[in-house]
JSON list of C-alpha atoms in Angstrom, two decimals:
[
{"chain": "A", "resi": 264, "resn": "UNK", "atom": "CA", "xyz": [104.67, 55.24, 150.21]},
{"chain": "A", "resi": 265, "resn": "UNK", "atom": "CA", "xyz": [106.56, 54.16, 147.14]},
{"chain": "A", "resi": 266, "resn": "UNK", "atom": "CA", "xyz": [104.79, 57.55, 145.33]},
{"chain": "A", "resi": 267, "resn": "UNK", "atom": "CA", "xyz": [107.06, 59.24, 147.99]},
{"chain": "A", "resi": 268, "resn": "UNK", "atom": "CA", "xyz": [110.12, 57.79, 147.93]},
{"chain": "A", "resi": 269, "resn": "UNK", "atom": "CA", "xyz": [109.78, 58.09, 144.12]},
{"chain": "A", "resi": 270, "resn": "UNK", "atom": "CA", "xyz": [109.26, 61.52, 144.34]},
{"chain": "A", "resi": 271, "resn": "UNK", "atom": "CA", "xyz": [111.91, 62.37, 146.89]},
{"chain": "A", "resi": 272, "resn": "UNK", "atom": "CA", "xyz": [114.45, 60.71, 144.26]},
{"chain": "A", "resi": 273, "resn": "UNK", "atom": "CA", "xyz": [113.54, 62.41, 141.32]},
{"chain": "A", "resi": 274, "resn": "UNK", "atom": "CA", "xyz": [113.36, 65.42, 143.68]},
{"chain": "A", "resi": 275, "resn": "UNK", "atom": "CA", "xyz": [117.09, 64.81, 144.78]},
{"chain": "A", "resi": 276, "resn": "UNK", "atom": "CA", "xyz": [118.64, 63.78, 141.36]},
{"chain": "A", "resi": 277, "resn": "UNK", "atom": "CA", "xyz": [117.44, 67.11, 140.10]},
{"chain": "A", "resi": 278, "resn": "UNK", "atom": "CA", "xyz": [118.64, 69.44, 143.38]},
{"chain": "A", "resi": 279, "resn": "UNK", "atom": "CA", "xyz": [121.82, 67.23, 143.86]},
{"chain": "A", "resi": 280, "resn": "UNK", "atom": "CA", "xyz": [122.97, 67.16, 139.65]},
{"chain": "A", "resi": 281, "resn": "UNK", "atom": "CA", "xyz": [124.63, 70.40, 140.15]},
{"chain": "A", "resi": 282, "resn": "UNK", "atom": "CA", "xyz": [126.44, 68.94, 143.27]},
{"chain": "A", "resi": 283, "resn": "UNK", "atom": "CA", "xyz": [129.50, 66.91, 143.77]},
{"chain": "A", "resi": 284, "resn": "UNK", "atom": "CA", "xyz": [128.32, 65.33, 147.16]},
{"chain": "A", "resi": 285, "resn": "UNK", "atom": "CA", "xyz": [125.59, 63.01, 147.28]},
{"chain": "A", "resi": 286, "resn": "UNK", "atom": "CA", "xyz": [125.10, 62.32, 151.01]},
{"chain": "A", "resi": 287, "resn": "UNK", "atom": "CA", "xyz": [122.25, 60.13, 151.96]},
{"chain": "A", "resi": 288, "resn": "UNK", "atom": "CA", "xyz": [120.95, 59.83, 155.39]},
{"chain": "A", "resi": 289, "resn": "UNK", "atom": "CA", "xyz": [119.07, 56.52, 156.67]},
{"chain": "A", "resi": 290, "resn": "UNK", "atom": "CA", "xyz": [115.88, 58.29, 157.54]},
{"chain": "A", "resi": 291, "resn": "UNK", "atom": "CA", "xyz": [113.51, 60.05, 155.01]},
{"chain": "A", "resi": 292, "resn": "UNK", "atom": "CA", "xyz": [112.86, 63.05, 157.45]},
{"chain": "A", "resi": 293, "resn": "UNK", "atom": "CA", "xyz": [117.15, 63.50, 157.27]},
{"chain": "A", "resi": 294, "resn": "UNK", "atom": "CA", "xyz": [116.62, 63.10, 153.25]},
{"chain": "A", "resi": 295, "resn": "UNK", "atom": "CA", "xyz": [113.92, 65.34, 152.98]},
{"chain": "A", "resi": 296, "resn": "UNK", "atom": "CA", "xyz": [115.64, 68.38, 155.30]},
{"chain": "A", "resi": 297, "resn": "UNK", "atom": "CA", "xyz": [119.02, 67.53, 152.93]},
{"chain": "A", "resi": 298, "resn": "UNK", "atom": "CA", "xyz": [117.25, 67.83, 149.92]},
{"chain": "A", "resi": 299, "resn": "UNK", "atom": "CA", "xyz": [115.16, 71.02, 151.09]},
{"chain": "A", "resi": 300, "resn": "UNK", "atom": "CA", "xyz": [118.45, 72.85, 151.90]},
{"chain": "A", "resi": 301, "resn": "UNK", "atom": "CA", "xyz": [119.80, 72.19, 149.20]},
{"chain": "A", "resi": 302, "resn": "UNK", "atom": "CA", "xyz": [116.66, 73.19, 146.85]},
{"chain": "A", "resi": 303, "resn": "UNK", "atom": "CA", "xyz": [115.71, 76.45, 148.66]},
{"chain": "A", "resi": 304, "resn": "UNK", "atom": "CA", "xyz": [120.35, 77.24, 148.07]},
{"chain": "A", "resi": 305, "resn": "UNK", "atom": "CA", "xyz": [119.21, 76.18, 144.01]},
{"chain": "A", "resi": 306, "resn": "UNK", "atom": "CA", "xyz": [116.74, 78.58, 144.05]},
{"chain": "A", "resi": 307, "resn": "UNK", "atom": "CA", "xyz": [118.02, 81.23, 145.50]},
{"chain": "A", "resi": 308, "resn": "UNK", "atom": "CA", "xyz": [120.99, 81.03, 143.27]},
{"chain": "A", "resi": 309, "resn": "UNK", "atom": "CA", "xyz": [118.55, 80.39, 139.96]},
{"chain": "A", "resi": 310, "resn": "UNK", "atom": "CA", "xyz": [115.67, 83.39, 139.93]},
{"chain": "A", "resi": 311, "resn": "UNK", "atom": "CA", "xyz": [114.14, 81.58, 136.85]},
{"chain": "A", "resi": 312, "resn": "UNK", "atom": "CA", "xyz": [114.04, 77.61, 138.77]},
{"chain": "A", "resi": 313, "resn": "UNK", "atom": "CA", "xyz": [112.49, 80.00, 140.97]},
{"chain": "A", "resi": 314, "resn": "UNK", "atom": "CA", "xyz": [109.82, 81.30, 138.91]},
{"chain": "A", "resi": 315, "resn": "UNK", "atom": "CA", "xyz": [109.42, 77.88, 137.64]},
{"chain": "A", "resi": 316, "resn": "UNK", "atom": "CA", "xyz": [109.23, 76.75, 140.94]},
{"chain": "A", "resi": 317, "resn": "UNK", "atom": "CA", "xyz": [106.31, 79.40, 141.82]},
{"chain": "A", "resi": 318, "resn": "UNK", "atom": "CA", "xyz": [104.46, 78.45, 138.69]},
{"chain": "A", "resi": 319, "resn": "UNK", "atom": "CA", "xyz": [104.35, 75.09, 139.31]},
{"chain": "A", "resi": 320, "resn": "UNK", "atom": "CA", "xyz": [102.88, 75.42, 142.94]},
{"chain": "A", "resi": 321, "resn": "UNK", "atom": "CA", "xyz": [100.10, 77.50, 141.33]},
{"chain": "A", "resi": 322, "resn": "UNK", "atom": "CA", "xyz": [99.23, 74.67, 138.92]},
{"chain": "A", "resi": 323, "resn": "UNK", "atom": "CA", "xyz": [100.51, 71.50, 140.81]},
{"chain": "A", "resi": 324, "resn": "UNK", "atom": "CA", "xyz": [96.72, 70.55, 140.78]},
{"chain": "A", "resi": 325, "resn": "UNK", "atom": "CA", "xyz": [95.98, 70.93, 137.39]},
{"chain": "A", "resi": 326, "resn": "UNK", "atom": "CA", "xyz": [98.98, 69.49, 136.29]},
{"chain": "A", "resi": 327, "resn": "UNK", "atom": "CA", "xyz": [99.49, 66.61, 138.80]},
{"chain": "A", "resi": 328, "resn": "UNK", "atom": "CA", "xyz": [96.47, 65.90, 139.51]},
{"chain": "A", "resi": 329, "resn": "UNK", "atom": "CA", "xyz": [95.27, 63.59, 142.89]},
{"chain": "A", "resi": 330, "resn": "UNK", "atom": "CA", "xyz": [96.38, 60.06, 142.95]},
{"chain": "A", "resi": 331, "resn": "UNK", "atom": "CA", "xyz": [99.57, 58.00, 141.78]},
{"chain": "A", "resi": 332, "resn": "UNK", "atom": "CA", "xyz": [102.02, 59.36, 139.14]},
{"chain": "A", "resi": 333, "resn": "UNK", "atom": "CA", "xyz": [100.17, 57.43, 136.35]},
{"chain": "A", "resi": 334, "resn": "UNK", "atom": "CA", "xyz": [97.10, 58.58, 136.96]},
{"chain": "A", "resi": 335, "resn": "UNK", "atom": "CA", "xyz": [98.37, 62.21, 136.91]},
{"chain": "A", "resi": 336, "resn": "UNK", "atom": "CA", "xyz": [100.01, 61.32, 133.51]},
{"chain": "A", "resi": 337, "resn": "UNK", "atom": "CA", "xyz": [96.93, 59.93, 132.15]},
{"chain": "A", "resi": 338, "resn": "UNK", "atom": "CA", "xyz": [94.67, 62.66, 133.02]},
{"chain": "A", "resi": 339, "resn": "UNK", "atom": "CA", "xyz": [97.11, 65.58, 131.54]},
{"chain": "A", "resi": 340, "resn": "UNK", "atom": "CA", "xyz": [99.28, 65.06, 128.69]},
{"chain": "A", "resi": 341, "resn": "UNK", "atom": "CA", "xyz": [102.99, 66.43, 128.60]},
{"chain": "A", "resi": 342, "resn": "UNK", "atom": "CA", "xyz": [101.55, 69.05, 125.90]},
{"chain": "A", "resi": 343, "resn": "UNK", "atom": "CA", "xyz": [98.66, 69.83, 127.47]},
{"chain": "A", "resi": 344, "resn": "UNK", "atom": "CA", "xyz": [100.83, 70.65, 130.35]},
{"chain": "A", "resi": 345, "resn": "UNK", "atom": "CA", "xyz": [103.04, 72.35, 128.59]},
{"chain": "A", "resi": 346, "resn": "UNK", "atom": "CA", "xyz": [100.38, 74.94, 126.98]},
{"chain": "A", "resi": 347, "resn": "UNK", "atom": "CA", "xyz": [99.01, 75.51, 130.32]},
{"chain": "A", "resi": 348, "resn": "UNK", "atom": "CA", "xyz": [102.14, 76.50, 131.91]},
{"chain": "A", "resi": 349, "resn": "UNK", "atom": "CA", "xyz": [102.68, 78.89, 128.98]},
{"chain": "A", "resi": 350, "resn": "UNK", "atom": "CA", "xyz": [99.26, 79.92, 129.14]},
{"chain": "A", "resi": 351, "resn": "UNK", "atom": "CA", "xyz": [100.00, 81.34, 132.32]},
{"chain": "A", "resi": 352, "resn": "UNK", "atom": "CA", "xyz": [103.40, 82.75, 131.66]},
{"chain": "A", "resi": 353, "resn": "UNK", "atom": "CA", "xyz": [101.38, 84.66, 128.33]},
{"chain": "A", "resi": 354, "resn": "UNK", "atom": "CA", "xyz": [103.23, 83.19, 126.07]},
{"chain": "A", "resi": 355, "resn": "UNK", "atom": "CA", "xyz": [100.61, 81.18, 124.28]},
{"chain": "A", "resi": 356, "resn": "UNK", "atom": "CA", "xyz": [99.30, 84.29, 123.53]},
{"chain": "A", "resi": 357, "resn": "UNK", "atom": "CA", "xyz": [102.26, 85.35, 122.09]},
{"chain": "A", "resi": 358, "resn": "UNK", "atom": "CA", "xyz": [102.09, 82.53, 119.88]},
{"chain": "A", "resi": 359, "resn": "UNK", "atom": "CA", "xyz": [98.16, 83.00, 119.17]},
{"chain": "A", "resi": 360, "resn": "UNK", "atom": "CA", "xyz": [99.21, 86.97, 117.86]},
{"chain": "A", "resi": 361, "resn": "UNK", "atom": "CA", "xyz": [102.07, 85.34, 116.08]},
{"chain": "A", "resi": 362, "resn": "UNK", "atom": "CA", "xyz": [99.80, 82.99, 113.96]},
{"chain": "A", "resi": 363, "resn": "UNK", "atom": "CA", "xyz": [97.40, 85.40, 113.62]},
{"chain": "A", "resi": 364, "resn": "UNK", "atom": "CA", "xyz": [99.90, 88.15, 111.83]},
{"chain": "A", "resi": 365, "resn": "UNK", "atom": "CA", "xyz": [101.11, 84.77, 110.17]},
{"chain": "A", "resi": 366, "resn": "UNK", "atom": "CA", "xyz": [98.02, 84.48, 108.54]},
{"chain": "A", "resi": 367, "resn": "UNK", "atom": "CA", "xyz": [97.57, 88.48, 108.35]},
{"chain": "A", "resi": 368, "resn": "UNK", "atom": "CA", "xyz": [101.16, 88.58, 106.44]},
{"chain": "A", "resi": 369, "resn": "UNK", "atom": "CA", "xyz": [100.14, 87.77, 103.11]},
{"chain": "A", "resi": 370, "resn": "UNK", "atom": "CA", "xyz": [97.23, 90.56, 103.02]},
{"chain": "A", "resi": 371, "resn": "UNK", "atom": "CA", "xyz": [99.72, 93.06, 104.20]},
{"chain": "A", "resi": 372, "resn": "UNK", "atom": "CA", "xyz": [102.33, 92.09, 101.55]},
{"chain": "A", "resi": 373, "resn": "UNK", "atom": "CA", "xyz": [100.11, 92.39, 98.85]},
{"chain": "A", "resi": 374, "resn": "UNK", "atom": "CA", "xyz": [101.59, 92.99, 95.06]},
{"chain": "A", "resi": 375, "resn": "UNK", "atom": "CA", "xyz": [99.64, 96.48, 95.19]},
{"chain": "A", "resi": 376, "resn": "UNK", "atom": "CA", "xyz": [101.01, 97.54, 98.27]},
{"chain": "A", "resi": 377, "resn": "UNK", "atom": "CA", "xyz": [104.98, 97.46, 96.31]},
{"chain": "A", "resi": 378, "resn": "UNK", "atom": "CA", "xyz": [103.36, 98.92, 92.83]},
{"chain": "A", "resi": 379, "resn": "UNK", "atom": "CA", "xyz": [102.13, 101.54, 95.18]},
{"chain": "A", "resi": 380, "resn": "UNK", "atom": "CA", "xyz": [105.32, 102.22, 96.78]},
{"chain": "A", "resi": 381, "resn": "UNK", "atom": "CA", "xyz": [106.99, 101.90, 92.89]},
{"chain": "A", "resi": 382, "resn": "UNK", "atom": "CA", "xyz": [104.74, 105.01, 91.41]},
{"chain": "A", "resi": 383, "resn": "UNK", "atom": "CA", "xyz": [105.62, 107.19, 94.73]},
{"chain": "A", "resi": 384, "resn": "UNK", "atom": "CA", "xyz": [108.46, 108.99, 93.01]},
{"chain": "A", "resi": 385, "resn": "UNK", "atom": "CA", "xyz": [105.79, 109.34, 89.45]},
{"chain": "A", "resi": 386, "resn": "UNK", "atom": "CA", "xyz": [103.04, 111.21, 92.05]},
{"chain": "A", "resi": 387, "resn": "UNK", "atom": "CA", "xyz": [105.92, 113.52, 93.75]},
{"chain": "A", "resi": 388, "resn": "UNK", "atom": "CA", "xyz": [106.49, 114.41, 90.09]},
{"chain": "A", "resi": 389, "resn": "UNK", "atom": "CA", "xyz": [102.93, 114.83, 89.30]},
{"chain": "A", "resi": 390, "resn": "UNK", "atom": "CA", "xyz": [102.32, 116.74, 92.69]},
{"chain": "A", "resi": 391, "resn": "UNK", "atom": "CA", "xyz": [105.44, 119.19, 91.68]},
{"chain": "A", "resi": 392, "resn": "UNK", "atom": "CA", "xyz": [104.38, 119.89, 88.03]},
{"chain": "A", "resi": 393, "resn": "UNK", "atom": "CA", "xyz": [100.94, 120.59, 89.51]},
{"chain": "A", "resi": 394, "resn": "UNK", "atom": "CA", "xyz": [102.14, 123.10, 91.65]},
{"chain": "A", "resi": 395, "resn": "UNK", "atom": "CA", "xyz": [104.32, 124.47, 88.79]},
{"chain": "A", "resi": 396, "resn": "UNK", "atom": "CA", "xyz": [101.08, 124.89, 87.12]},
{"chain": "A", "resi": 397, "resn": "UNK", "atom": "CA", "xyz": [99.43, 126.10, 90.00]},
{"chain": "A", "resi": 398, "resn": "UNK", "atom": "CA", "xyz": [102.33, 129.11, 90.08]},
{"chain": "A", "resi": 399, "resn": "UNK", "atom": "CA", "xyz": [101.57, 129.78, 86.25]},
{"chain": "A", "resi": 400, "resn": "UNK", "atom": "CA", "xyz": [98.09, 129.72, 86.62]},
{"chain": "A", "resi": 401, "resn": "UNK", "atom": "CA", "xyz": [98.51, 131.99, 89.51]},
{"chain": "A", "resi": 402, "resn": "UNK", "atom": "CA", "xyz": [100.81, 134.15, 87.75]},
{"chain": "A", "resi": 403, "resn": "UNK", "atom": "CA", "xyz": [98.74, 134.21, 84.71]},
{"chain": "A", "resi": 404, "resn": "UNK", "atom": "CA", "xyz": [95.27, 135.08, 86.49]},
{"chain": "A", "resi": 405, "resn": "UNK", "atom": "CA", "xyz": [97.36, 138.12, 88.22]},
{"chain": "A", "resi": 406, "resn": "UNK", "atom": "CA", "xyz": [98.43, 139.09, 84.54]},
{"chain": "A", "resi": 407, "resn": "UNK", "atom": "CA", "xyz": [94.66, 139.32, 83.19]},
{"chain": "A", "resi": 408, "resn": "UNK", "atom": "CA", "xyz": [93.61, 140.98, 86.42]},
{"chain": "A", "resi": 409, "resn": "UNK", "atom": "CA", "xyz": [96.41, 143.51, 85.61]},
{"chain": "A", "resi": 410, "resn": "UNK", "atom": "CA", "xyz": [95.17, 143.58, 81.86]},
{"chain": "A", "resi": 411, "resn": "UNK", "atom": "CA", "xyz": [91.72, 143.91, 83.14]},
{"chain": "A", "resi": 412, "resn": "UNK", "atom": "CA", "xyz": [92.25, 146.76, 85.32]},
{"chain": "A", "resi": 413, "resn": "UNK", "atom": "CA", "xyz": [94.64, 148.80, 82.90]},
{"chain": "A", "resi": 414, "resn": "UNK", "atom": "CA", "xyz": [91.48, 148.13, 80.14]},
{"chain": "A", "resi": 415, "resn": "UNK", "atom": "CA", "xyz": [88.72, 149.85, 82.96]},
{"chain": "A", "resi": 416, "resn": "UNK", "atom": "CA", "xyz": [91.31, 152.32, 83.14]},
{"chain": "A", "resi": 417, "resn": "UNK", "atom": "CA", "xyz": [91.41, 153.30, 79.56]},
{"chain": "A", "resi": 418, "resn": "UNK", "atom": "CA", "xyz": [87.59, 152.71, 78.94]},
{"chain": "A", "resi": 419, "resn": "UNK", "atom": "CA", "xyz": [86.86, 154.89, 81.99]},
{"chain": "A", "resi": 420, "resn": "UNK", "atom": "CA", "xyz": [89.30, 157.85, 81.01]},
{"chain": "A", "resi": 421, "resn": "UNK", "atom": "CA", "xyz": [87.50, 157.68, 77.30]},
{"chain": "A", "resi": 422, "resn": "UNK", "atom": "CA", "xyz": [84.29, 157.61, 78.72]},
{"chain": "A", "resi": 423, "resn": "UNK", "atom": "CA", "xyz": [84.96, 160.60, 80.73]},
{"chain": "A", "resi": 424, "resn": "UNK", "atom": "CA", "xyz": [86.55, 162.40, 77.56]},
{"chain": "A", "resi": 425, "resn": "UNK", "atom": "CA", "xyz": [83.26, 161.12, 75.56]},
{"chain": "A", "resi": 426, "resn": "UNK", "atom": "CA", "xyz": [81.11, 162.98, 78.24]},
{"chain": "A", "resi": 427, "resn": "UNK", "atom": "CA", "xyz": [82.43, 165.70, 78.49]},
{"chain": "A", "resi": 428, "resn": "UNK", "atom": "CA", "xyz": [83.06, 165.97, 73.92]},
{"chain": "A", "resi": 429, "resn": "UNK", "atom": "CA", "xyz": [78.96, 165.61, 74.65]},
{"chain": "A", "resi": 430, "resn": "UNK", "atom": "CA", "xyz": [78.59, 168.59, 77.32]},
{"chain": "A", "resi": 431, "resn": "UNK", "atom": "CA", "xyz": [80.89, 170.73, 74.90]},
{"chain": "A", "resi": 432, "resn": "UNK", "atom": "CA", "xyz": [78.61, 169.36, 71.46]},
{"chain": "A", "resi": 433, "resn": "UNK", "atom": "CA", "xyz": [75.46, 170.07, 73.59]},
{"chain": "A", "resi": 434, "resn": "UNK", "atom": "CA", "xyz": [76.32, 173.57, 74.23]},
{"chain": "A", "resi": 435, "resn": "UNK", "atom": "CA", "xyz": [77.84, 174.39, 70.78]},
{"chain": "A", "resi": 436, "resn": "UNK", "atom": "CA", "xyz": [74.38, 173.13, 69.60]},
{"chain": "A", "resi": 437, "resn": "UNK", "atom": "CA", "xyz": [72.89, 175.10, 72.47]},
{"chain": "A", "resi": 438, "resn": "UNK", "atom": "CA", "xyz": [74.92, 178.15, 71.18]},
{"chain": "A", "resi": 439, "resn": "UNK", "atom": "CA", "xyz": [74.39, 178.12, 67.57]},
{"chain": "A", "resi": 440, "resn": "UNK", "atom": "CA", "xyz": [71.13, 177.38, 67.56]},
{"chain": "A", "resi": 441, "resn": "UNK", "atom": "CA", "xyz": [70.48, 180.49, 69.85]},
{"chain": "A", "resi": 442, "resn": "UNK", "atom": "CA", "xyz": [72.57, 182.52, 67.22]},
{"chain": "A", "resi": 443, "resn": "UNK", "atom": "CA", "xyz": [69.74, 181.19, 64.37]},
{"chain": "A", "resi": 444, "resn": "UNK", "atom": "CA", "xyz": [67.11, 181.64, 66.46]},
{"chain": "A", "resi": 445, "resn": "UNK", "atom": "CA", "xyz": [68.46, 185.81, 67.20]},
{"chain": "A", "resi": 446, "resn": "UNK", "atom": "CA", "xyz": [69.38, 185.84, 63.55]}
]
């Protein structure tokens, strides 16, 4: 019984610190009702007591175990507690993914990673000579194609005129040696 009433005051200091008026009745059923107005008017004011509230009443086993007060301190730590009520909120997580990218920081900031990001503005050079280059080579390989072409040009026209200095040799030949020959 004295687990009760213990409860029921801890219970009421917490509802009634907000309030001015501490009224007590003589019987614990008049107590109890007082105090469970008053903490269903806390929570509806307070979403997050609420919450809190809710939480609790999923782990009130876990965390307070069965028996007296001491033995439900004994068995669970105020840590241990702790991490389970932020294991269910997800925020232990939060703190596992926190340590983790903690740990994960100093391969990320490597010294390589900022001499990389120092010679960014020496490859944009390099990349924009390179293209530079790759416009003169361009330019230069349509040149010698041009060169090239002109050259077929000429070699074709002479070897056409050479061709045809033959067909006019061959029948001069032809001619005079049909002149000896009638001679």
């Amino acid at each position: 019984m004295d687990i009760i009433f213990t409860r029921i005051e801890a219970l009421e200091r917490s509802v009634y610190s907000n309030a001015q008026d501490t009224v007590h009745s003589e019987n614990i059923v008049g107590q109890v009702a007082l105090v469970e107005r008053q903490l269903n008017k806390t929570l509806s004011e307070n979403r997050t007591l609420a919450l809190g509230l809710e939480k609790y009443e999923k782990l009130r086993d876990i965390i307070d175990g069965d028996g007296d007060i001491e033995l439900s301190r004994s068995l669970l730590g105020v840590n241990a507690k702790t991490e389970l009520i932020l294991l269910n909120d997800g925020a232990l997580n939060t703190l596992s993914d926190m340590r983790i990218i903690a740990d994960l920081q100093s391969k990320v900031n490597q010294p390589e990673y900022a001499a990389a990001a120092e010679q960014l503005s020496k490859s944009q050079q390099l990349e924009r000579r390179h293209r530079d280059q790759a416009a003169v080579f361009r330019q230069a390989v349509a040149d010698i194609s041009l060169v090239i072409d002109k050259y077929h040009a000429e070699t074709e026209v002479l070897s056409e005129m050479f061709v045809e200095w033959d067909r006019i040799l061959t029948t001069i030949e032809r001619k005079v040696s049909e002149l000896e020959t009638t001679a």
